[in-house]
Amino acid sequence: PCPSGFVGNGDDGCVSVDPCSVGMHSCDVNALCRATSGTGHTCECMVSYVGTGQHCGVDSDLDGYPDSRLPCQASACLQDNCPAIPNSGQEDQTGVGIGNAC
């Protein structure tokens, strides 16, 4: 038999399966899955979404921060401090959690 992620009878060889085409991936429903070599894949959030690819959230102002906090630790998962106005630096001089742009 072939190892996980491969198909074939084992005797004549095994061929890797595209994890994106058979649903064997960890991408968010709002992400694109791209197969890489072997059984690997990458996930990229679609336009107007941002995050890690495994977690994607709406980015209304397209500044690279989701409108709501995502369940992950990367900086791309932190909630936008001014979701309606682009502020890619997330500047907050007053320290109250609302961006200067607001």
PDB file of C-alpha atoms in Angstrom, residues 4-102:
ATOM      1  CA  SER A   4      -0.947   8.687   3.362  1.00  0.00           C
ATOM      2  CA  GLY A   5      -1.273  11.370   0.691  1.00  0.00           C
ATOM      3  CA  PHE A   6      -0.350   8.994  -2.130  1.00  0.00           C
ATOM      4  CA  VAL A   7      -2.379   6.685  -4.375  1.00  0.00           C
ATOM      5  CA  GLY A   8      -1.444   3.539  -6.240  1.00  0.00           C
ATOM      6  CA  ASN A   9      -1.086  -0.132  -5.465  1.00  0.00           C
ATOM      7  CA  GLY A  10       2.417   0.136  -4.027  1.00  0.00           C
ATOM      8  CA  ASP A  11       3.795  -2.485  -6.401  1.00  0.00           C
ATOM      9  CA  ASP A  12       3.725  -0.290  -9.494  1.00  0.00           C
ATOM     10  CA  GLY A  13       4.562   2.851  -7.562  1.00  0.00           C
ATOM     11  CA  CYS A  14       2.732   5.567  -5.704  1.00  0.00           C
ATOM     12  CA  VAL A  15       1.757   9.011  -6.933  1.00  0.00           C
ATOM     13  CA  SER A  16       1.205  12.004  -4.674  1.00  0.00           C
ATOM     14  CA  VAL A  17      -2.318  13.365  -4.379  1.00  0.00           C
ATOM     15  CA  ASP A  18      -3.005  17.101  -4.742  1.00  0.00           C
ATOM     16  CA  PRO A  19      -4.245  17.902  -1.208  1.00  0.00           C
ATOM     17  CA  CYS A  20      -6.147  20.937  -2.496  1.00  0.00           C
ATOM     18  CA  SER A  21      -8.244  19.004  -4.985  1.00  0.00           C
ATOM     19  CA  VAL A  22      -9.249  16.276  -2.539  1.00  0.00           C
ATOM     20  CA  GLY A  23      -9.883  18.429   0.533  1.00  0.00           C
ATOM     21  CA  MET A  24      -6.831  17.217   2.479  1.00  0.00           C
ATOM     22  CA  HIS A  25      -5.709  20.708   3.494  1.00  0.00           C
ATOM     23  CA  SER A  26      -5.919  23.103   6.417  1.00  0.00           C
ATOM     24  CA  CYS A  27      -6.978  26.232   4.503  1.00  0.00           C
ATOM     25  CA  ASP A  28      -9.749  28.530   5.703  1.00  0.00           C
ATOM     26  CA  VAL A  29     -12.911  28.597   3.556  1.00  0.00           C
ATOM     27  CA  ASN A  30     -11.888  32.150   2.556  1.00  0.00           C
ATOM     28  CA  ALA A  31      -8.423  31.067   1.401  1.00  0.00           C
ATOM     29  CA  LEU A  32      -6.948  29.633  -1.772  1.00  0.00           C
ATOM     30  CA  CYS A  33      -5.104  26.337  -1.493  1.00  0.00           C
ATOM     31  CA  ARG A  34      -2.032  25.820  -3.662  1.00  0.00           C
ATOM     32  CA  ALA A  35      -0.341  22.436  -3.934  1.00  0.00           C
ATOM     33  CA  THR A  36       3.430  22.356  -3.473  1.00  0.00           C
ATOM     34  CA  SER A  37       5.866  19.497  -4.034  1.00  0.00           C
ATOM     35  CA  GLY A  38       4.920  16.098  -2.651  1.00  0.00           C
ATOM     36  CA  THR A  39       1.816  16.246  -0.480  1.00  0.00           C
ATOM     37  CA  GLY A  40       2.412  19.806   0.742  1.00  0.00           C
ATOM     38  CA  HIS A  41       0.305  22.889   0.230  1.00  0.00           C
ATOM     39  CA  THR A  42       0.115  26.596   1.074  1.00  0.00           C
ATOM     40  CA  CYS A  43      -2.931  28.653   1.977  1.00  0.00           C
ATOM     41  CA  GLU A  44      -3.444  32.311   1.038  1.00  0.00           C
ATOM     42  CA  CYS A  45      -6.400  34.426   2.119  1.00  0.00           C
ATOM     43  CA  MET A  46      -8.528  35.723  -0.754  1.00  0.00           C
ATOM     44  CA  VAL A  47      -8.780  39.410  -1.677  1.00  0.00           C
ATOM     45  CA  SER A  48     -10.542  41.444   1.041  1.00  0.00           C
ATOM     46  CA  TYR A  49      -9.572  38.829   3.636  1.00  0.00           C
ATOM     47  CA  VAL A  50      -6.410  38.678   5.742  1.00  0.00           C
ATOM     48  CA  GLY A  51      -4.801  36.212   8.114  1.00  0.00           C
ATOM     49  CA  THR A  52      -2.535  33.183   8.049  1.00  0.00           C
ATOM     50  CA  GLY A  53      -4.377  31.243   5.359  1.00  0.00           C
ATOM     51  CA  GLN A  54      -5.525  28.706   7.932  1.00  0.00           C
ATOM     52  CA  HIS A  55      -7.534  31.540   9.498  1.00  0.00           C
ATOM     53  CA  CYS A  56      -8.864  34.417   7.366  1.00  0.00           C
ATOM     54  CA  GLY A  57     -11.025  37.352   8.389  1.00  0.00           C
ATOM     55  CA  VAL A  58     -12.692  40.231   6.563  1.00  0.00           C
ATOM     56  CA  ASP A  59     -10.421  43.256   6.014  1.00  0.00           C
ATOM     57  CA  SER A  60     -12.896  46.027   5.105  1.00  0.00           C
ATOM     58  CA  ASP A  61     -10.288  48.753   4.636  1.00  0.00           C
ATOM     59  CA  LEU A  62      -7.675  46.470   3.011  1.00  0.00           C
ATOM     60  CA  ASP A  63      -4.862  47.555   5.342  1.00  0.00           C
ATOM     61  CA  GLY A  64      -3.690  44.038   6.223  1.00  0.00           C
ATOM     62  CA  TYR A  65      -5.522  43.657   9.557  1.00  0.00           C
ATOM     63  CA  PRO A  66      -8.809  41.770  10.053  1.00  0.00           C
ATOM     64  CA  ASP A  67     -11.882  43.636  11.289  1.00  0.00           C
ATOM     65  CA  SER A  68     -12.179  41.080  14.116  1.00  0.00           C
ATOM     66  CA  ARG A  69      -9.467  39.167  15.987  1.00  0.00           C
ATOM     67  CA  LEU A  70      -8.697  35.752  14.530  1.00  0.00           C
ATOM     68  CA  PRO A  71      -7.995  32.601  16.608  1.00  0.00           C
ATOM     69  CA  CYS A  72      -4.242  32.584  15.909  1.00  0.00           C
ATOM     70  CA  GLN A  73      -1.091  34.251  17.229  1.00  0.00           C
ATOM     71  CA  ALA A  74       0.433  35.844  14.096  1.00  0.00           C
ATOM     72  CA  SER A  75       0.359  39.634  13.698  1.00  0.00           C
ATOM     73  CA  ALA A  76      -2.016  39.121  10.740  1.00  0.00           C
ATOM     74  CA  CYS A  77      -4.537  37.796  13.284  1.00  0.00           C
ATOM     75  CA  LEU A  78      -4.694  40.941  15.432  1.00  0.00           C
ATOM     76  CA  GLN A  79      -7.879  43.004  15.221  1.00  0.00           C
ATOM     77  CA  ASP A  80      -7.716  46.231  13.204  1.00  0.00           C
ATOM     78  CA  ASN A  81      -7.871  49.214  15.564  1.00  0.00           C
ATOM     79  CA  CYS A  82      -9.680  51.295  12.926  1.00  0.00           C
ATOM     80  CA  PRO A  83     -11.542  48.861  10.624  1.00  0.00           C
ATOM     81  CA  ALA A  84     -13.216  51.452   8.382  1.00  0.00           C
ATOM     82  CA  ILE A  85     -10.104  53.551   7.582  1.00  0.00           C
ATOM     83  CA  PRO A  86      -6.798  52.142   6.240  1.00  0.00           C
ATOM     84  CA  ASN A  87      -3.984  52.428   8.799  1.00  0.00           C
ATOM     85  CA  SER A  88      -1.427  49.745   8.038  1.00  0.00           C
ATOM     86  CA  GLY A  89       0.876  50.863  10.879  1.00  0.00           C
ATOM     87  CA  GLN A  90      -1.931  50.582  13.461  1.00  0.00           C
ATOM     88  CA  GLU A  91      -0.678  53.795  15.120  1.00  0.00           C
ATOM     89  CA  ASP A  92      -2.400  54.549  18.435  1.00  0.00           C
ATOM     90  CA  GLN A  93      -0.751  57.519  20.182  1.00  0.00           C
ATOM     91  CA  THR A  94      -3.291  57.634  22.998  1.00  0.00           C
ATOM     92  CA  GLY A  95      -3.019  53.911  23.766  1.00  0.00           C
ATOM     93  CA  VAL A  96      -6.782  53.407  24.011  1.00  0.00           C
ATOM     94  CA  GLY A  97      -6.982  50.795  21.250  1.00  0.00           C
ATOM     95  CA  ILE A  98      -8.413  53.119  18.609  1.00  0.00           C
ATOM     96  CA  GLY A  99      -6.105  54.008  15.730  1.00  0.00           C
ATOM     97  CA  ASN A 100      -4.975  57.573  15.095  1.00  0.00           C
ATOM     98  CA  ALA A 101      -6.661  57.417  11.685  1.00  0.00           C
ATOM     99  CA  CYS A 102     -10.063  57.152  13.395  1.00  0.00           C
TER     100      CYS A 102
END
